[in-house]
Coordinates of C-alpha atoms in Angstrom, one line a residue:
M4 CA 181.9 133.0 94.4
Q5 CA 179.6 132.2 91.5
L6 CA 178.9 128.5 90.9
M7 CA 178.6 127.4 87.3
T8 CA 179.6 124.6 84.9
A9 CA 183.2 124.1 83.7
A10 CA 182.2 125.1 80.2
E11 CA 180.7 128.4 81.4
A12 CA 183.7 129.1 83.7
V13 CA 186.4 128.8 80.9
K14 CA 184.5 131.3 78.7
L15 CA 186.2 133.9 80.9
I16 CA 189.4 133.0 79.1
R17 CA 190.2 135.1 76.0
S18 CA 192.5 134.7 73.0
D19 CA 196.0 136.1 73.4
S20 CA 195.7 135.9 77.2
S21 CA 197.9 134.0 79.6
V22 CA 196.8 131.2 82.0
Y23 CA 198.5 129.5 84.9
I24 CA 197.4 125.9 85.6
Q25 CA 197.9 124.6 89.1
G26 CA 200.2 121.6 89.4
S27 CA 201.5 118.9 91.8
T28 CA 198.9 116.2 91.9
S29 CA 196.1 118.7 91.8
I30 CA 195.9 119.7 88.1
P31 CA 192.3 121.0 87.7
E32 CA 191.5 118.4 85.2
V33 CA 187.8 119.3 84.8
L34 CA 188.6 122.9 84.0
V35 CA 191.5 121.9 81.7
A36 CA 189.3 119.6 79.7
A37 CA 186.7 122.3 79.3
L38 CA 189.4 124.7 78.2
A39 CA 190.7 122.2 75.6
D40 CA 187.1 121.9 74.3
R41 CA 187.3 125.6 73.4
A42 CA 190.3 125.2 71.1
S43 CA 188.4 126.1 67.9
E44 CA 187.4 129.4 69.5
L45 CA 190.8 130.5 70.8
R46 CA 194.1 131.6 69.4
G47 CA 197.4 132.3 71.1
V48 CA 196.5 131.4 74.7
K49 CA 199.7 131.1 76.6
L50 CA 199.6 128.3 79.2
Y51 CA 202.1 128.2 82.1
S52 CA 202.5 125.0 84.0
G53 CA 205.0 124.0 86.7
F54 CA 205.8 120.7 88.4
A55 CA 202.8 118.4 88.0
V56 CA 201.7 114.8 87.7
G57 CA 198.8 114.3 85.3
R58 CA 196.6 111.2 84.8
G59 CA 197.6 111.3 81.1
P60 CA 198.6 113.6 78.3
A61 CA 197.2 117.1 78.7
P62 CA 194.1 117.5 76.5
Y63 CA 195.3 120.8 75.0
C64 CA 198.4 119.0 73.7
R65 CA 197.0 117.9 70.4
P66 CA 198.3 118.9 67.0
E67 CA 195.0 120.5 66.0
N68 CA 195.3 122.7 69.1
R69 CA 198.8 124.1 68.4
E70 CA 197.6 127.5 67.4
A71 CA 195.1 127.8 70.2
F72 CA 197.4 127.0 73.0
L73 CA 201.1 128.0 73.4
V74 CA 202.6 125.8 76.2
N75 CA 205.4 127.4 78.2
S76 CA 206.5 124.9 80.9
L77 CA 208.2 126.1 84.0
F78 CA 209.0 122.4 84.8
V79 CA 208.5 119.8 82.2
A80 CA 205.8 117.5 83.7
N81 CA 204.8 114.0 82.5
N82 CA 201.5 115.3 80.9
I83 CA 203.3 117.7 78.5
R84 CA 206.7 116.1 78.1
R85 CA 206.0 114.5 74.7
W86 CA 204.4 117.7 73.4
L87 CA 207.6 119.7 74.2
A88 CA 209.9 116.9 72.8
D89 CA 208.0 117.1 69.5
G90 CA 208.6 120.9 69.3
Y91 CA 205.1 122.2 69.9
G92 CA 205.9 123.8 73.3
Q93 CA 208.8 125.2 75.2
S94 CA 210.3 125.3 78.7
I95 CA 211.4 128.4 80.5
P96 CA 214.7 127.9 82.4
A97 CA 214.4 129.3 86.0
F98 CA 215.0 128.3 89.6
L99 CA 211.7 127.3 91.0
G100 CA 212.1 129.7 93.9
E101 CA 212.5 132.6 91.5
I102 CA 209.4 132.0 89.3
P103 CA 207.0 133.7 91.7
G104 CA 209.1 136.9 91.2
L105 CA 208.6 136.5 87.4
F106 CA 204.9 136.6 87.9
R107 CA 205.0 139.4 90.4
D108 CA 207.2 141.8 88.4
G109 CA 205.3 141.1 85.2
T110 CA 208.0 139.3 83.3
L111 CA 205.5 136.5 83.0
P112 CA 202.1 138.2 83.1
V113 CA 199.2 136.1 84.3
D114 CA 195.6 136.9 83.2
T115 CA 193.8 133.9 84.5
V116 CA 194.6 131.1 87.0
L117 CA 193.0 127.7 87.1
L118 CA 192.9 126.2 90.6
N119 CA 191.9 123.0 92.3
C120 CA 190.7 123.9 95.8
S121 CA 189.1 122.4 98.9
R122 CA 185.6 123.2 99.9
P123 CA 185.3 126.4 102.0
N124 CA 185.8 126.2 105.7
A125 CA 183.5 127.9 108.2
E126 CA 185.1 131.3 107.6
G127 CA 184.7 130.9 103.8
Y128 CA 188.3 130.1 103.0
C129 CA 189.3 127.5 100.4
S130 CA 192.7 125.8 100.4
Y131 CA 194.9 125.0 97.4
G132 CA 195.6 121.8 99.3
V133 CA 198.7 120.0 97.9
S134 CA 200.0 122.8 95.7
A135 CA 201.0 126.1 97.1
D136 CA 204.3 126.3 95.1
L137 CA 203.5 128.6 92.2
A138 CA 199.8 128.8 92.7
V139 CA 200.1 131.4 95.5
S140 CA 201.9 134.0 93.4
A141 CA 200.0 133.2 90.2
T142 CA 196.7 133.7 91.9
E143 CA 197.9 136.9 93.5
C144 CA 198.7 138.3 90.1
A145 CA 195.8 137.0 88.1
R146 CA 192.9 139.2 87.0
V147 CA 190.5 136.2 86.9
V148 CA 190.4 133.3 89.3
I149 CA 188.6 130.1 88.2
A150 CA 188.5 127.2 90.6
Q151 CA 187.3 123.6 91.0
I152 CA 185.8 123.3 94.4
N153 CA 186.8 119.8 95.0
A154 CA 185.5 117.5 97.8
A155 CA 188.7 115.4 97.4
M156 CA 191.1 118.2 98.2
P157 CA 192.5 118.4 101.7
F158 CA 192.5 121.7 103.5
S159 CA 196.1 122.8 104.2
Y160 CA 197.2 125.8 106.1
G161 CA 199.8 128.4 105.3
D162 CA 199.9 130.5 102.1
A163 CA 197.7 128.1 100.2
V164 CA 194.4 129.7 101.1
I165 CA 192.0 132.0 99.3
H166 CA 188.7 133.4 100.5
S167 CA 185.8 132.2 98.4
S168 CA 184.8 135.9 97.6
K169 CA 188.1 136.2 95.6
I170 CA 187.1 133.3 93.2
D171 CA 185.4 134.7 90.1
A172 CA 184.0 131.4 88.8
A173 CA 183.7 128.1 90.7
V174 CA 182.8 124.6 89.6
E175 CA 181.9 122.0 92.2
V176 CA 183.5 118.6 91.6
D177 CA 184.5 115.4 93.5
D178 CA 187.6 114.6 91.5
P179 CA 190.2 112.3 93.3
L180 CA 193.7 113.6 93.3
V181 CA 196.3 111.7 91.3
E182 CA 198.1 109.2 93.6
V183 CA 201.8 108.6 93.3
P184 CA 202.7 105.1 94.5
T185 CA 205.4 105.0 97.2
A186 CA 208.6 103.8 95.5
T187 CA 209.9 100.7 97.2
P188 CA 213.7 101.1 97.4
T189 CA 215.8 98.5 95.5
A190 CA 218.8 96.9 97.2
T191 CA 221.0 99.5 95.5
E192 CA 218.9 102.4 96.6
T193 CA 218.7 101.0 100.2
R194 CA 222.5 100.9 100.3
I195 CA 222.7 104.5 99.1
G196 CA 220.1 105.6 101.7
Q197 CA 222.2 104.0 104.5
Y198 CA 225.3 105.8 103.4
I199 CA 223.5 109.1 103.6
A200 CA 221.7 108.4 106.8
E201 CA 225.0 107.7 108.5
L202 CA 226.1 111.3 107.7
I203 CA 222.9 112.9 109.0
P204 CA 223.0 113.9 112.7
D205 CA 220.2 114.1 115.2
G206 CA 218.5 117.5 115.1
A207 CA 219.0 117.9 111.4
T208 CA 216.5 119.7 109.1
L209 CA 215.6 117.6 106.0
Q210 CA 215.0 118.6 102.4
I211 CA 214.3 115.4 100.5
G212 CA 213.0 114.6 97.1
V213 CA 210.9 112.0 95.5
G214 CA 211.6 108.3 94.6
G215 CA 213.3 105.2 95.8
I216 CA 216.5 106.7 97.2
P217 CA 214.7 109.4 99.3
N218 CA 212.5 106.7 100.7
A219 CA 215.5 104.6 101.5
V220 CA 217.1 107.6 103.3
L221 CA 213.9 108.2 105.3
T222 CA 213.7 104.5 106.3
A223 CA 217.2 104.5 107.5
L224 CA 216.5 107.6 109.7
R225 CA 213.9 105.8 111.9
G226 CA 216.4 105.6 114.8
H227 CA 217.2 109.4 114.7
K228 CA 215.8 112.1 117.0
H229 CA 214.4 115.6 116.7
L230 CA 214.6 115.9 113.0
G231 CA 212.9 118.8 111.2
L232 CA 211.2 119.1 107.8
H233 CA 211.6 122.1 105.6
T234 CA 211.3 120.9 102.0
E235 CA 209.9 121.6 98.6
A236 CA 208.0 118.4 98.1
M237 CA 206.4 116.3 100.7
T238 CA 205.7 112.6 100.1
D239 CA 204.4 109.5 101.9
G240 CA 207.9 108.6 102.9
V241 CA 207.9 111.2 105.7
L242 CA 204.7 109.9 107.3
P243 CA 206.3 107.1 109.5
L244 CA 208.9 109.7 110.8
L245 CA 206.1 112.2 111.6
E246 CA 203.8 109.7 113.2
S247 CA 206.6 108.2 115.3
G248 CA 207.9 111.6 116.5
V249 CA 211.3 111.2 114.8
I250 CA 210.4 114.4 112.9
D251 CA 209.2 116.8 115.6
N252 CA 210.6 120.0 114.3
S253 CA 211.7 121.0 117.8
L254 CA 215.2 122.2 116.8
K255 CA 214.3 124.2 113.7
K256 CA 214.8 128.0 113.8
V257 CA 212.3 128.7 110.9
M258 CA 208.8 127.8 112.1
P259 CA 209.8 125.5 114.9
G260 CA 207.2 122.8 115.7
V261 CA 205.8 122.9 112.2
S262 CA 206.6 120.8 109.1
V263 CA 207.0 123.1 106.0
A264 CA 206.5 122.2 102.4
S265 CA 205.5 123.8 99.1
L266 CA 203.8 120.9 97.4
A267 CA 202.8 117.3 98.2
L268 CA 202.4 114.2 96.1
G269 CA 201.6 110.7 97.2
S270 CA 198.8 108.5 98.3
R271 CA 195.3 109.3 99.7
R272 CA 196.8 108.5 103.1
L273 CA 199.1 111.5 102.7
Y274 CA 196.3 113.8 101.6
D275 CA 194.1 112.7 104.5
Y276 CA 197.0 113.3 106.9
M277 CA 197.3 116.8 105.6
D278 CA 193.7 117.7 106.0
Y279 CA 193.2 120.5 108.6
R280 CA 196.6 119.8 110.2
K281 CA 197.9 122.9 111.8
D282 CA 201.4 121.5 112.5
L283 CA 202.0 121.2 108.7
V284 CA 201.9 124.3 106.4
M285 CA 202.1 124.8 102.7
K286 CA 204.1 127.9 101.6
D287 CA 204.8 129.9 98.5
V288 CA 207.8 128.3 96.9
A289 CA 209.6 131.7 96.9
W290 CA 209.5 131.4 100.7
T291 CA 210.4 127.7 101.1
N292 CA 213.2 127.8 98.5
D293 CA 214.8 131.1 99.6
P294 CA 218.4 129.9 100.2
F295 CA 218.9 132.6 102.9
R296 CA 215.8 131.4 104.8
I297 CA 216.9 127.7 104.3
R298 CA 220.3 128.5 105.9
Q299 CA 218.6 129.8 109.1
N300 CA 217.8 126.3 110.1
P301 CA 220.8 124.4 111.6
R302 CA 222.2 121.2 110.1
V303 CA 220.2 121.4 106.9
M304 CA 220.5 118.1 104.9
A305 CA 219.7 118.6 101.3
I306 CA 219.3 115.4 99.4
N307 CA 218.8 115.5 95.6
S308 CA 219.3 113.3 92.5
A309 CA 220.8 113.6 89.1
V310 CA 220.7 112.3 85.5
E311 CA 224.5 112.2 85.4
V312 CA 227.7 113.7 87.0
D313 CA 231.0 114.4 85.4
L314 CA 234.5 113.9 87.0
T315 CA 234.7 117.5 88.1
G316 CA 231.4 117.3 90.0
Q317 CA 229.1 119.0 87.5
V318 CA 225.5 117.8 88.0
C319 CA 223.0 117.4 85.2
A320 CA 219.5 116.9 86.6
D321 CA 217.1 118.3 84.0
S322 CA 218.0 116.8 80.6
V323 CA 219.1 113.8 78.7
G324 CA 221.5 115.4 76.3
V325 CA 219.6 118.2 74.6
R326 CA 216.2 116.9 75.6
I327 CA 214.7 118.6 78.6
I328 CA 212.9 116.1 80.8
S329 CA 212.1 118.1 83.9
G330 CA 213.4 121.3 85.3
V331 CA 215.9 122.8 87.8
G332 CA 213.2 122.7 90.5
G333 CA 214.6 123.5 93.9
Q334 CA 217.8 121.6 93.7
H335 CA 220.0 124.7 93.4
D336 CA 218.1 126.6 96.1
F337 CA 218.5 123.8 98.7
M338 CA 222.0 122.9 97.7
Y339 CA 223.0 126.5 98.2
G340 CA 221.0 127.1 101.4
G341 CA 222.1 123.7 102.8
A342 CA 225.8 124.6 102.1
L343 CA 225.3 127.9 104.0
S344 CA 223.5 126.3 106.9
E345 CA 225.5 125.9 110.2
G346 CA 226.5 122.2 110.1
G347 CA 224.6 121.7 106.8
K348 CA 225.4 119.0 104.3
T349 CA 224.3 118.5 100.7
F350 CA 224.1 115.3 98.7
I351 CA 223.6 114.2 95.1
A352 CA 222.4 110.5 95.3
I353 CA 222.5 108.3 92.3
P354 CA 222.8 104.6 91.4
S355 CA 226.1 104.1 89.6
M356 CA 224.4 102.8 86.5
T357 CA 221.2 103.6 84.6
E358 CA 218.6 100.9 83.9
K359 CA 220.1 100.6 80.4
G360 CA 223.6 99.8 81.9
E361 CA 225.2 103.2 81.3
S362 CA 227.4 104.9 83.8
K363 CA 225.9 107.9 85.6
I364 CA 229.4 109.1 86.4
K365 CA 231.1 110.2 83.2
A366 CA 234.3 111.7 82.1
L367 CA 232.4 114.5 80.4
L368 CA 228.7 115.3 80.5
T369 CA 226.7 114.1 77.4
P370 CA 226.8 116.9 74.8
G371 CA 223.8 119.2 75.3
A372 CA 223.4 118.2 79.0
G373 CA 222.5 121.1 81.2
V374 CA 224.4 121.9 84.5
V375 CA 221.8 122.3 87.3
T376 CA 224.3 122.3 90.2
T377 CA 227.8 123.6 89.4
R378 CA 231.0 121.9 90.4
H379 CA 231.6 124.8 92.8
M380 CA 228.6 123.9 94.9
V381 CA 228.7 120.1 95.2
Q382 CA 229.6 118.6 98.5
H383 CA 228.8 114.8 98.4
I384 CA 228.1 112.5 95.6
V385 CA 226.7 109.1 96.7
T386 CA 226.3 105.8 94.9
E387 CA 225.9 102.2 96.2
Y388 CA 229.7 102.1 96.2
G389 CA 230.2 104.8 98.7
V390 CA 230.4 108.6 99.3
A391 CA 232.7 110.9 97.3
S392 CA 233.3 114.0 99.4
L393 CA 234.2 116.8 97.0
R394 CA 234.2 119.9 99.2
G395 CA 237.6 121.6 99.1
R396 CA 239.1 119.1 96.8
N397 CA 241.0 119.9 93.6
L398 CA 239.8 118.6 90.2
A399 CA 242.2 115.7 90.2
E400 CA 241.2 114.7 93.7
R401 CA 237.6 114.9 92.8
A402 CA 238.1 112.7 89.8
R403 CA 239.8 110.1 92.0
A404 CA 237.0 110.2 94.5
L405 CA 234.3 109.9 91.9
I406 CA 236.0 107.0 90.1
A407 CA 236.1 105.1 93.4
I408 CA 232.3 105.2 93.6
A409 CA 231.6 104.5 89.9
H410 CA 230.6 101.1 88.7
P411 CA 233.6 98.8 88.6
S412 CA 233.0 98.1 84.9
V413 CA 233.8 101.8 83.9
R414 CA 236.5 102.7 86.4
E415 CA 239.4 101.8 84.0
E416 CA 237.9 103.9 81.3
L417 CA 237.4 106.8 83.7
E418 CA 240.9 106.4 84.9
R419 CA 242.3 106.8 81.4
A420 CA 240.2 109.9 80.8
A421 CA 241.2 111.5 84.1
A422 CA 244.9 110.7 83.5
E423 CA 244.7 112.3 80.1
R424 CA 243.0 115.4 81.5
Y425 CA 245.0 116.0 84.7
G426 CA 248.3 114.2 84.0
H427 CA 250.7 113.7 86.9
S428 CA 248.5 115.5 89.4
F429 CA 246.0 112.7 89.0
L430 CA 248.4 109.8 88.6
R431 CA 250.2 110.7 91.8
L432 CA 247.0 110.1 93.8
R433 CA 247.1 106.3 93.3

């Protein structure tokens, strides 16, 4: 491992090459800034990025850099969202769990990877810390590995390790990770969380997302026993359950006794908790998100969110109309794996209305909206007005159940739309 400056390290990147930039809350900001500074020297550098939380807009996303860097997002993150919305970059549709395969089979070639790693341990291994997800496969496939050796990065076990001898260029930094404030659930979110928690049995294995509703669910689970954690994203919300022993992973079939995640985002408290903790591992997202591995755990509870849902149960979770705002992520992987799990349940949890006062349950999806989870896979839709259980129900029955949990101000409108669409088969369900 050769130590050098960031400016020297990024000189290894050539025009017309492809670069993967590590994500989660561990974007290698020092290296990225140095790369952006080389814009006048480069042309056609393809940049791949996945789920990430940046401190601000990515420095390569400037109009004067549009010929130097071609942004191809695998999950539209906050630091590049405006760039893509303005038409300067593009997103690549793919299930998050399948993206490592695109790297490994050469569909998405990776020449260079930019990492944010921990300092080496006694055996010379560095850890990717909070971001195994796509970094594991991208590093495996890259010809050149450039890393920040970051005093602020926790050392996590699992797939997220690399021997220092495999790093071609290293830059020593002490660059604090982005911290994501723990979302305090609103009254609406708390009620949704309570509905879901009532349907989760002791001994369940959790996959849970990010935000107020997931935190509300976790808070409502504090009286449960012997829960397990096999998730894509780990947040501060799980810490009280881990520290109290509610999550003990004792009944899991896949890596019993160990919490499993692919990435983490939260506060410094979470990052410190992860440091050198052998009962918590970070795995390649192709491993965590494999539906047929997920199903091996009993009673998988997959809890995800959505932008909007239509009266047939179609779930849009990655776009507002035609504008892509995120990605499929692992929703499909866990909704499928959870449905296959013995005793498993899957949930789409949403407030009935947006902050702008628009219904999230609609007669038809907004034109251009993408379907992330199909109507064939949905089990439970949950709002503050209750739970719509859709599994095994026909389309008219689904419409009736969803209208019952929609905001009261839109129910009459949805009733008319459903009656027009389904006729007597809907009207007879009054």
